[in-house]
PDB file of C-alpha atoms in Angstrom:
ATOM      1  CA  UNK A   1      -4.735   3.533 -12.092  1.00 91.00           C
ATOM      2  CA  UNK A   2      -2.386   1.057 -10.456  1.00 96.00           C
ATOM      3  CA  UNK A   3       1.086   2.469  -9.764  1.00 97.00           C
ATOM      4  CA  UNK A   4       4.007   0.271  -8.709  1.00 97.00           C
ATOM      5  CA  UNK A   5       6.698   2.211  -6.813  1.00 97.00           C
ATOM      6  CA  UNK A   6      10.030   0.407  -6.701  1.00 95.00           C
ATOM      7  CA  UNK A   7      13.601   0.882  -5.497  1.00 90.00           C
ATOM      8  CA  UNK A   8      16.161  -0.934  -3.327  1.00 81.00           C
ATOM      9  CA  UNK A   9      15.601  -1.028   0.464  1.00 78.00           C
ATOM     10  CA  UNK A  10      15.941   2.212   2.474  1.00 78.00           C
ATOM     11  CA  UNK A  11      15.638   4.531  -0.521  1.00 83.00           C
ATOM     12  CA  UNK A  12      12.327   6.144   0.407  1.00 88.00           C
ATOM     13  CA  UNK A  13       9.664   4.050  -1.399  1.00 93.00           C
ATOM     14  CA  UNK A  14       7.145   4.016   1.424  1.00 93.00           C
ATOM     15  CA  UNK A  15       8.041   7.584   2.337  1.00 95.00           C
ATOM     16  CA  UNK A  16       7.320   8.700  -1.237  1.00 96.00           C
ATOM     17  CA  UNK A  17       4.023   6.808  -1.299  1.00 97.00           C
ATOM     18  CA  UNK A  18       3.069   8.317   2.067  1.00 97.00           C
ATOM     19  CA  UNK A  19       3.711  11.801   0.675  1.00 97.00           C
ATOM     20  CA  UNK A  20       1.405  11.065  -2.254  1.00 97.00           C
ATOM     21  CA  UNK A  21      -1.301   9.672   0.044  1.00 97.00           C
ATOM     22  CA  UNK A  22      -0.976  12.750   2.248  1.00 97.00           C
ATOM     23  CA  UNK A  23      -1.708  14.934  -0.794  1.00 97.00           C
ATOM     24  CA  UNK A  24      -4.818  12.881  -1.630  1.00 97.00           C
ATOM     25  CA  UNK A  25      -6.083  13.078   1.965  1.00 97.00           C
ATOM     26  CA  UNK A  26      -6.394  16.868   1.523  1.00 97.00           C
ATOM     27  CA  UNK A  27      -7.391  16.835  -2.169  1.00 97.00           C
ATOM     28  CA  UNK A  28     -10.588  18.919  -2.071  1.00 96.00           C
ATOM     29  CA  UNK A  29     -11.735  18.006  -5.581  1.00 97.00           C
ATOM     30  CA  UNK A  30     -11.316  14.252  -5.180  1.00 96.00           C
ATOM     31  CA  UNK A  31     -12.902  14.189  -1.728  1.00 96.00           C
ATOM     32  CA  UNK A  32     -15.790  16.263  -3.099  1.00 96.00           C
ATOM     33  CA  UNK A  33     -16.320  13.712  -5.896  1.00 96.00           C
ATOM     34  CA  UNK A  34     -16.308  10.908  -3.308  1.00 94.00           C
ATOM     35  CA  UNK A  35     -18.943  12.661  -1.195  1.00 95.00           C
ATOM     36  CA  UNK A  36     -21.155  13.415  -4.206  1.00 96.00           C
ATOM     37  CA  UNK A  37     -21.033   9.788  -5.372  1.00 94.00           C
ATOM     38  CA  UNK A  38     -21.939   8.528  -1.890  1.00 93.00           C
ATOM     39  CA  UNK A  39     -24.864  11.001  -1.745  1.00 94.00           C
ATOM     40  CA  UNK A  40     -26.164   9.692  -5.092  1.00 93.00           C
ATOM     41  CA  UNK A  41     -25.978   6.107  -3.837  1.00 92.00           C
ATOM     42  CA  UNK A  42     -27.849   7.031  -0.643  1.00 92.00           C
ATOM     43  CA  UNK A  43     -30.573   8.634  -2.758  1.00 93.00           C
ATOM     44  CA  UNK A  44     -31.042   5.260  -4.430  1.00 90.00           C
ATOM     45  CA  UNK A  45     -31.438   3.144  -1.308  1.00 90.00           C
ATOM     46  CA  UNK A  46     -27.997   2.820   0.254  1.00 89.00           C
ATOM     47  CA  UNK A  47     -27.341   3.942   3.824  1.00 91.00           C
ATOM     48  CA  UNK A  48     -23.659   4.833   3.601  1.00 90.00           C
ATOM     49  CA  UNK A  49     -21.667   7.043   5.947  1.00 91.00           C
ATOM     50  CA  UNK A  50     -19.287   9.576   4.402  1.00 92.00           C
ATOM     51  CA  UNK A  51     -15.562   9.239   5.232  1.00 92.00           C
ATOM     52  CA  UNK A  52     -13.596  12.396   6.047  1.00 93.00           C
ATOM     53  CA  UNK A  53     -11.264  11.700   3.126  1.00 94.00           C
ATOM     54  CA  UNK A  54     -10.597   9.096   0.461  1.00 95.00           C
ATOM     55  CA  UNK A  55      -7.337   7.412   1.577  1.00 96.00           C
ATOM     56  CA  UNK A  56      -6.848   3.859   2.885  1.00 96.00           C
ATOM     57  CA  UNK A  57      -3.638   1.897   3.472  1.00 95.00           C
ATOM     58  CA  UNK A  58      -2.245  -1.199   5.158  1.00 94.00           C
ATOM     59  CA  UNK A  59      -0.140   0.828   7.582  1.00 94.00           C
ATOM     60  CA  UNK A  60      -1.015   3.655   9.972  1.00 94.00           C
ATOM     61  CA  UNK A  61      -0.633   7.228   8.728  1.00 95.00           C
ATOM     62  CA  UNK A  62      -1.370  10.521  10.458  1.00 95.00           C
ATOM     63  CA  UNK A  63      -1.948  12.987   7.625  1.00 96.00           C
ATOM     64  CA  UNK A  64      -0.929  16.582   8.207  1.00 95.00           C
ATOM     65  CA  UNK A  65      -1.315  19.879   6.364  1.00 94.00           C
ATOM     66  CA  UNK A  66      -0.853  23.411   7.637  1.00 92.00           C
ATOM     67  CA  UNK A  67      -4.181  24.941   8.635  1.00 92.00           C
ATOM     68  CA  UNK A  68      -5.994  21.587   8.891  1.00 94.00           C
ATOM     69  CA  UNK A  69      -6.632  19.169  11.751  1.00 94.00           C
ATOM     70  CA  UNK A  70      -4.756  15.845  11.447  1.00 94.00           C
ATOM     71  CA  UNK A  71      -6.513  13.104   9.484  1.00 95.00           C
ATOM     72  CA  UNK A  72      -6.084   9.336   9.751  1.00 94.00           C
ATOM     73  CA  UNK A  73      -6.210   6.621   7.107  1.00 94.00           C
ATOM     74  CA  UNK A  74      -8.654   3.768   7.004  1.00 93.00           C
ATOM     75  CA  UNK A  75      -6.595   0.653   7.848  1.00 94.00           C
ATOM     76  CA  UNK A  76      -7.148  -2.180   5.357  1.00 93.00           C
ATOM     77  CA  UNK A  77      -5.881  -5.720   4.864  1.00 94.00           C
ATOM     78  CA  UNK A  78      -4.841  -6.080   1.178  1.00 94.00           C
ATOM     79  CA  UNK A  79      -5.781  -9.765   1.247  1.00 93.00           C
ATOM     80  CA  UNK A  80      -9.368  -8.557   1.756  1.00 93.00           C
ATOM     81  CA  UNK A  81      -9.508  -6.323  -1.321  1.00 93.00           C
ATOM     82  CA  UNK A  82     -11.828  -7.800  -3.909  1.00 93.00           C
ATOM     83  CA  UNK A  83     -15.394  -8.558  -4.886  1.00 94.00           C
ATOM     84  CA  UNK A  84     -17.792 -10.184  -2.427  1.00 93.00           C
ATOM     85  CA  UNK A  85     -17.332 -13.961  -2.468  1.00 92.00           C
ATOM     86  CA  UNK A  86     -18.067 -17.109  -0.459  1.00 91.00           C
ATOM     87  CA  UNK A  87     -14.506 -17.621   0.761  1.00 91.00           C
ATOM     88  CA  UNK A  88     -13.164 -14.376   2.275  1.00 90.00           C
ATOM     89  CA  UNK A  89     -14.913 -11.360   3.784  1.00 92.00           C
ATOM     90  CA  UNK A  90     -13.807  -8.371   1.701  1.00 92.00           C
ATOM     91  CA  UNK A  91     -13.622  -4.627   2.320  1.00 92.00           C
ATOM     92  CA  UNK A  92     -16.445  -2.410   1.063  1.00 92.00           C
ATOM     93  CA  UNK A  93     -14.547   0.204  -0.953  1.00 92.00           C
ATOM     94  CA  UNK A  94     -15.876   3.724  -1.248  1.00 91.00           C
ATOM     95  CA  UNK A  95     -15.856   5.506  -4.642  1.00 93.00           C
ATOM     96  CA  UNK A  96     -12.730   7.499  -5.538  1.00 95.00           C
ATOM     97  CA  UNK A  97     -10.786   5.664  -2.820  1.00 96.00           C
ATOM     98  CA  UNK A  98      -6.978   5.901  -2.952  1.00 97.00           C
ATOM     99  CA  UNK A  99      -5.279   2.781  -1.586  1.00 96.00           C
ATOM    100  CA  UNK A 100      -1.625   2.505  -0.539  1.00 97.00           C
ATOM    101  CA  UNK A 101      -0.065  -0.927   0.004  1.00 95.00           C
ATOM    102  CA  UNK A 102       3.463  -1.174   1.375  1.00 94.00           C
ATOM    103  CA  UNK A 103       5.527  -4.359   0.879  1.00 92.00           C
ATOM    104  CA  UNK A 104       3.016  -5.286  -1.819  1.00 93.00           C
ATOM    105  CA  UNK A 105       4.894  -8.439  -2.847  1.00 92.00           C
ATOM    106  CA  UNK A 106       3.565 -10.076   0.341  1.00 90.00           C
ATOM    107  CA  UNK A 107      -0.031  -9.769  -0.879  1.00 91.00           C
ATOM    108  CA  UNK A 108       0.399 -10.037  -4.653  1.00 90.00           C
ATOM    109  CA  UNK A 109       3.067 -12.720  -4.623  1.00 85.00           C
ATOM    110  CA  UNK A 110       4.176 -13.631  -8.161  1.00 79.00           C
ATOM    111  CA  UNK A 111       5.169 -17.089  -6.912  1.00 79.00           C
ATOM    112  CA  UNK A 112       1.518 -17.769  -6.038  1.00 76.00           C
ATOM    113  CA  UNK A 113       0.068 -16.585  -9.366  1.00 75.00           C
ATOM    114  CA  UNK A 114      -1.377 -20.026 -10.079  1.00 76.00           C
ATOM    115  CA  UNK A 115      -3.593 -19.674  -6.995  1.00 79.00           C
ATOM    116  CA  UNK A 116      -4.419 -15.966  -7.305  1.00 85.00           C
ATOM    117  CA  UNK A 117      -8.177 -15.851  -6.551  1.00 88.00           C
ATOM    118  CA  UNK A 118     -10.464 -14.728  -9.366  1.00 91.00           C
ATOM    119  CA  UNK A 119     -12.594 -12.516  -7.076  1.00 92.00           C
ATOM    120  CA  UNK A 120      -9.507 -10.414  -6.329  1.00 91.00           C
ATOM    121  CA  UNK A 121      -7.961 -10.568  -9.806  1.00 91.00           C
ATOM    122  CA  UNK A 122     -11.200  -9.266 -11.367  1.00 92.00           C
ATOM    123  CA  UNK A 123     -11.381  -6.514  -8.743  1.00 94.00           C
ATOM    124  CA  UNK A 124      -7.940  -5.214  -9.789  1.00 93.00           C
ATOM    125  CA  UNK A 125      -8.898  -5.499 -13.457  1.00 93.00           C
ATOM    126  CA  UNK A 126     -12.060  -3.449 -12.925  1.00 93.00           C
ATOM    127  CA  UNK A 127     -10.984  -1.057 -10.145  1.00 93.00           C
ATOM    128  CA  UNK A 128     -11.196   1.921 -12.500  1.00 89.00           C
ATOM    129  CA  UNK A 129     -14.983   1.546 -12.786  1.00 90.00           C
ATOM    130  CA  UNK A 130     -15.252   2.771  -9.184  1.00 90.00           C
ATOM    131  CA  UNK A 131     -12.589   5.463  -9.785  1.00 94.00           C
ATOM    132  CA  UNK A 132     -10.073   3.801  -7.471  1.00 95.00           C
ATOM    133  CA  UNK A 133      -6.331   4.519  -7.505  1.00 96.00           C
ATOM    134  CA  UNK A 134      -3.929   1.933  -6.076  1.00 97.00           C
ATOM    135  CA  UNK A 135      -0.282   2.443  -5.117  1.00 97.00           C
ATOM    136  CA  UNK A 136       1.984  -0.544  -4.468  1.00 97.00           C
ATOM    137  CA  UNK A 137       5.539  -0.265  -3.150  1.00 95.00           C
ATOM    138  CA  UNK A 138       8.009  -3.099  -3.567  1.00 93.00           C
ATOM    139  CA  UNK A 139      11.742  -3.649  -3.972  1.00 90.00           C
ATOM    140  CA  UNK A 140      11.328  -5.301  -7.384  1.00 91.00           C
ATOM    141  CA  UNK A 141       8.216  -5.196  -9.629  1.00 93.00           C
ATOM    142  CA  UNK A 142       8.898  -8.771 -10.772  1.00 92.00           C
ATOM    143  CA  UNK A 143       7.834  -9.884  -7.284  1.00 90.00           C
ATOM    144  CA  UNK A 144       4.298  -8.656  -8.067  1.00 91.00           C
ATOM    145  CA  UNK A 145       1.769 -10.929  -9.780  1.00 90.00           C
ATOM    146  CA  UNK A 146       2.111 -10.640 -13.559  1.00 89.00           C
ATOM    147  CA  UNK A 147      -1.597  -9.859 -14.061  1.00 90.00           C
ATOM    148  CA  UNK A 148      -1.248  -6.824 -11.782  1.00 91.00           C
ATOM    149  CA  UNK A 149       2.007  -5.705 -13.432  1.00 92.00           C
ATOM    150  CA  UNK A 150       0.323  -5.697 -16.835  1.00 92.00           C
ATOM    151  CA  UNK A 151      -2.299  -3.253 -15.514  1.00 92.00           C
ATOM    152  CA  UNK A 152       0.209  -0.888 -13.913  1.00 95.00           C
ATOM    153  CA  UNK A 153       2.377   2.123 -14.518  1.00 96.00           C
ATOM    154  CA  UNK A 154       5.692   2.367 -12.663  1.00 98.00           C
ATOM    155  CA  UNK A 155       7.675   4.865 -10.603  1.00 97.00           C
ATOM    156  CA  UNK A 156      11.316   4.102  -9.862  1.00 97.00           C
ATOM    157  CA  UNK A 157      12.911   5.977  -6.970  1.00 96.00           C
ATOM    158  CA  UNK A 158      16.384   6.863  -8.258  1.00 94.00           C
ATOM    159  CA  UNK A 159      17.560   9.019  -5.357  1.00 93.00           C
ATOM    160  CA  UNK A 160      16.307  10.579  -2.133  1.00 94.00           C
ATOM    161  CA  UNK A 161      17.922  13.709  -0.720  1.00 95.00           C
ATOM    162  CA  UNK A 162      17.089  14.690   2.863  1.00 95.00           C
ATOM    163  CA  UNK A 163      17.460  18.327   3.953  1.00 96.00           C
ATOM    164  CA  UNK A 164      17.852  19.357   7.594  1.00 95.00           C
ATOM    165  CA  UNK A 165      17.505  22.683   9.399  1.00 94.00           C
ATOM    166  CA  UNK A 166      19.954  24.322  11.805  1.00 93.00           C
ATOM    167  CA  UNK A 167      18.671  22.098  14.614  1.00 93.00           C
ATOM    168  CA  UNK A 168      19.388  18.907  12.611  1.00 95.00           C
ATOM    169  CA  UNK A 169      15.681  18.287  12.038  1.00 94.00           C
ATOM    170  CA  UNK A 170      14.400  16.976   8.701  1.00 94.00           C
ATOM    171  CA  UNK A 171      12.666  19.868   6.944  1.00 95.00           C
ATOM    172  CA  UNK A 172      12.484  18.818   3.276  1.00 96.00           C
ATOM    173  CA  UNK A 173      12.718  15.697   1.110  1.00 96.00           C
ATOM    174  CA  UNK A 174      13.512  15.601  -2.593  1.00 96.00           C
ATOM    175  CA  UNK A 175      13.110  12.485  -4.714  1.00 96.00           C
ATOM    176  CA  UNK A 176      14.503  11.929  -8.177  1.00 95.00           C
ATOM    177  CA  UNK A 177      12.082   9.560  -9.892  1.00 96.00           C
ATOM    178  CA  UNK A 178      11.504   7.935 -13.262  1.00 97.00           C
ATOM    179  CA  UNK A 179       7.944   7.481 -14.524  1.00 97.00           C
ATOM    180  CA  UNK A 180       7.325   4.502 -16.824  1.00 97.00           C
ATOM    181  CA  UNK A 181       3.984   4.356 -18.631  1.00 96.00           C
ATOM    182  CA  UNK A 182       3.167   0.640 -18.745  1.00 96.00           C
ATOM    183  CA  UNK A 183       4.476  -2.915 -18.383  1.00 95.00           C
ATOM    184  CA  UNK A 184       5.719  -3.323 -21.963  1.00 95.00           C
ATOM    185  CA  UNK A 185       7.819  -0.159 -21.662  1.00 96.00           C
ATOM    186  CA  UNK A 186       8.996  -1.323 -18.232  1.00 96.00           C
ATOM    187  CA  UNK A 187      10.179  -4.629 -19.773  1.00 95.00           C
ATOM    188  CA  UNK A 188      12.145  -2.690 -22.414  1.00 96.00           C
ATOM    189  CA  UNK A 189      13.629  -0.504 -19.700  1.00 96.00           C
ATOM    190  CA  UNK A 190      14.848  -3.525 -17.711  1.00 95.00           C
ATOM    191  CA  UNK A 191      16.169  -5.304 -20.824  1.00 95.00           C
ATOM    192  CA  UNK A 192      18.243  -2.205 -21.660  1.00 96.00           C
ATOM    193  CA  UNK A 193      19.867  -2.342 -18.237  1.00 95.00           C
ATOM    194  CA  UNK A 194      17.870   0.790 -17.294  1.00 94.00           C
ATOM    195  CA  UNK A 195      19.782   2.761 -19.938  1.00 94.00           C
ATOM    196  CA  UNK A 196      17.063   3.373 -22.535  1.00 96.00           C
ATOM    197  CA  UNK A 197      16.053   6.988 -21.863  1.00 96.00           C
ATOM    198  CA  UNK A 198      13.063   6.722 -24.198  1.00 96.00           C
ATOM    199  CA  UNK A 199      11.397   4.432 -21.664  1.00 97.00           C
ATOM    200  CA  UNK A 200      10.929   6.972 -18.892  1.00 97.00           C
ATOM    201  CA  UNK A 201      10.430  10.586 -17.891  1.00 97.00           C
ATOM    202  CA  UNK A 202      12.761  11.718 -15.113  1.00 97.00           C
ATOM    203  CA  UNK A 203      11.596  14.387 -12.680  1.00 97.00           C
ATOM    204  CA  UNK A 204      11.929  15.568  -9.100  1.00 97.00           C
ATOM    205  CA  UNK A 205       9.256  15.552  -6.406  1.00 97.00           C
ATOM    206  CA  UNK A 206       9.656  17.766  -3.338  1.00 97.00           C
ATOM    207  CA  UNK A 207       7.985  17.561   0.071  1.00 96.00           C
ATOM    208  CA  UNK A 208       8.586  20.706   2.137  1.00 96.00           C
ATOM    209  CA  UNK A 209       7.981  18.925   5.434  1.00 96.00           C
ATOM    210  CA  UNK A 210       9.170  15.828   7.309  1.00 96.00           C
ATOM    211  CA  UNK A 211       7.177  12.966   5.766  1.00 96.00           C
ATOM    212  CA  UNK A 212       8.779  10.523   8.218  1.00 94.00           C
ATOM    213  CA  UNK A 213       6.649  12.090  10.971  1.00 94.00           C
ATOM    214  CA  UNK A 214       3.464  10.841   9.304  1.00 95.00           C
ATOM    215  CA  UNK A 215       4.064   7.100   9.771  1.00 92.00           C
ATOM    216  CA  UNK A 216       6.165   4.488  11.531  1.00 83.00           C
ATOM    217  CA  UNK A 217       8.839   3.367   9.102  1.00 66.00           C
ATOM    218  CA  UNK A 218       9.752   0.576  11.559  1.00 59.00           C
ATOM    219  CA  UNK A 219       6.228  -0.890  11.726  1.00 54.00           C
ATOM    220  CA  UNK A 220       7.348  -4.253  10.315  1.00 52.00           C
ATOM    221  CA  UNK A 221       9.640  -4.906  13.258  1.00 54.00           C
ATOM    222  CA  UNK A 222       7.030  -6.712  15.418  1.00 53.00           C
ATOM    223  CA  UNK A 223       6.743  -9.465  12.781  1.00 56.00           C
ATOM    224  CA  UNK A 224      10.261 -10.585  13.631  1.00 54.00           C
ATOM    225  CA  UNK A 225       9.169 -11.322  17.203  1.00 59.00           C
ATOM    226  CA  UNK A 226       6.049 -13.336  16.335  1.00 64.00           C
ATOM    227  CA  UNK A 227       6.481 -16.944  17.509  1.00 63.00           C
ATOM    228  CA  UNK A 228       9.320 -16.097  19.890  1.00 61.00           C
ATOM    229  CA  UNK A 229       7.410 -14.739  22.904  1.00 64.00           C
ATOM    230  CA  UNK A 230       8.345 -17.704  25.113  1.00 67.00           C
ATOM    231  CA  UNK A 231      12.020 -17.564  24.060  1.00 64.00           C
ATOM    232  CA  UNK A 232      15.019 -15.457  24.979  1.00 59.00           C
ATOM    233  CA  UNK A 233      18.010 -14.117  23.115  1.00 55.00           C
ATOM    234  CA  UNK A 234      21.240 -16.013  23.579  1.00 54.00           C
ATOM    235  CA  UNK A 235      22.485 -13.167  25.785  1.00 50.00           C
ATOM    236  CA  UNK A 236      21.592 -12.212  29.356  1.00 43.00           C
ATOM    237  CA  UNK A 237      19.874  -8.872  28.740  1.00 44.00           C
ATOM    238  CA  UNK A 238      16.228  -9.940  28.392  1.00 45.00           C
ATOM    239  CA  UNK A 239      15.013  -7.730  31.260  1.00 48.00           C
ATOM    240  CA  UNK A 240      15.052  -4.648  29.047  1.00 48.00           C
ATOM    241  CA  UNK A 241      12.571  -6.324  26.664  1.00 46.00           C
ATOM    242  CA  UNK A 242       9.815  -7.109  29.189  1.00 51.00           C
ATOM    243  CA  UNK A 243       7.750  -3.960  28.674  1.00 52.00           C
ATOM    244  CA  UNK A 244       8.133  -3.792  24.906  1.00 59.00           C
ATOM    245  CA  UNK A 245       7.157  -7.438  24.322  1.00 61.00           C
ATOM    246  CA  UNK A 246       3.735  -6.724  25.757  1.00 64.00           C
ATOM    247  CA  UNK A 247       3.370  -3.935  23.213  1.00 61.00           C
ATOM    248  CA  UNK A 248       4.460  -6.187  20.348  1.00 58.00           C
ATOM    249  CA  UNK A 249       1.877  -8.835  21.305  1.00 60.00           C
ATOM    250  CA  UNK A 250      -0.897  -6.220  21.373  1.00 61.00           C
ATOM    251  CA  UNK A 251       0.212  -4.845  18.002  1.00 58.00           C
ATOM    252  CA  UNK A 252       0.043  -8.264  16.357  1.00 58.00           C
ATOM    253  CA  UNK A 253      -3.375  -9.031  17.821  1.00 59.00           C
ATOM    254  CA  UNK A 254      -4.904  -5.656  16.967  1.00 62.00           C
ATOM    255  CA  UNK A 255      -3.904  -5.512  13.310  1.00 65.00           C
ATOM    256  CA  UNK A 256      -5.698  -7.691  10.779  1.00 68.00           C
ATOM    257  CA  UNK A 257      -3.004  -7.904   8.142  1.00 72.00           C
ATOM    258  CA  UNK A 258      -2.586 -11.635   7.630  1.00 74.00           C
ATOM    259  CA  UNK A 259      -3.678 -14.178   5.038  1.00 75.00           C
ATOM    260  CA  UNK A 260      -7.356 -15.063   5.596  1.00 78.00           C
ATOM    261  CA  UNK A 261      -8.367 -18.706   5.715  1.00 77.00           C
ATOM    262  CA  UNK A 262      -9.369 -20.025   2.259  1.00 78.00           C
ATOM    263  CA  UNK A 263      -7.701 -17.091   0.396  1.00 77.00           C
ATOM    264  CA  UNK A 264      -5.718 -19.329  -1.968  1.00 75.00           C
ATOM    265  CA  UNK A 265      -8.103 -22.261  -1.505  1.00 70.00           C
ATOM    266  CA  UNK A 266     -11.002 -20.591  -3.322  1.00 61.00           C
ATOM    267  CA  UNK A 267      -9.731 -21.453  -6.800  1.00 58.00           C
ATOM    268  CA  UNK A 268      -8.761 -24.982  -5.704  1.00 56.00           C
ATOM    269  CA  UNK A 269     -12.236 -25.657  -4.289  1.00 56.00           C
ATOM    270  CA  UNK A 270     -13.859 -24.337  -7.451  1.00 54.00           C
ATOM    271  CA  UNK A 271     -11.802 -26.773  -9.544  1.00 55.00           C
ATOM    272  CA  UNK A 272     -12.767 -29.648  -7.241  1.00 57.00           C
ATOM    273  CA  UNK A 273     -16.479 -28.826  -7.676  1.00 55.00           C
ATOM    274  CA  UNK A 274     -16.090 -28.845 -11.466  1.00 55.00           C
ATOM    275  CA  UNK A 275     -14.339 -32.229 -11.354  1.00 57.00           C
ATOM    276  CA  UNK A 276     -17.196 -33.670  -9.255  1.00 57.00           C
TER     277      UNK A 276
END
């Protein structure tokens, strides 16, 4: 299933998705199914290694559960999700994989729908055949490519309540959410001004731990410094930035999270070949 999680900025979208991914990372039944499927493939000629768990995402997460050692996600570039093709090297997805994509509008941009590559569009259409689940968080679902929206269910974050202990440490999070079954119901919900109660089921989801400790909610910050490394602020306090700039440069170089060459060109080149 594809699930689009949406809400205004700073209302806990990525935090909610991280909580869900954390649950999947320790889901014994799902991870067992993944291992069994990989074993069957290896019996028929593959030579696949077995991941420790089934979760991948485009941001770093350190999964935690009492009584277990920490687990880490596989880091993926959402531009590289799709079937093997001649234009872009794609990820090899394992069966029963759960994929979390934050700021999904960057990768599934509705304004670029005309150029959305077929090898990725078909992958989203057929992801269920490999038992994949995909979570996308975004501020507004309309920013997501219409083909993806039509395949999705929706979760709206209505409210996030943060509980703290006597030492002012976050100890519990509680989300009020609305679940919307599909895109046609979502359209009705929006047209009603979000007032049609028949369009959703409202419920609460509780995390009895500090989900913010699992990931860096400020991980997008380095992008604002890209292209400015030889510049200075228009104030005279640049000395305090010297050490951190080196870290930002390393972060940008180490993380493959950008648009691959030929990503949107694949469909254009195919049309040119037909015209020839």
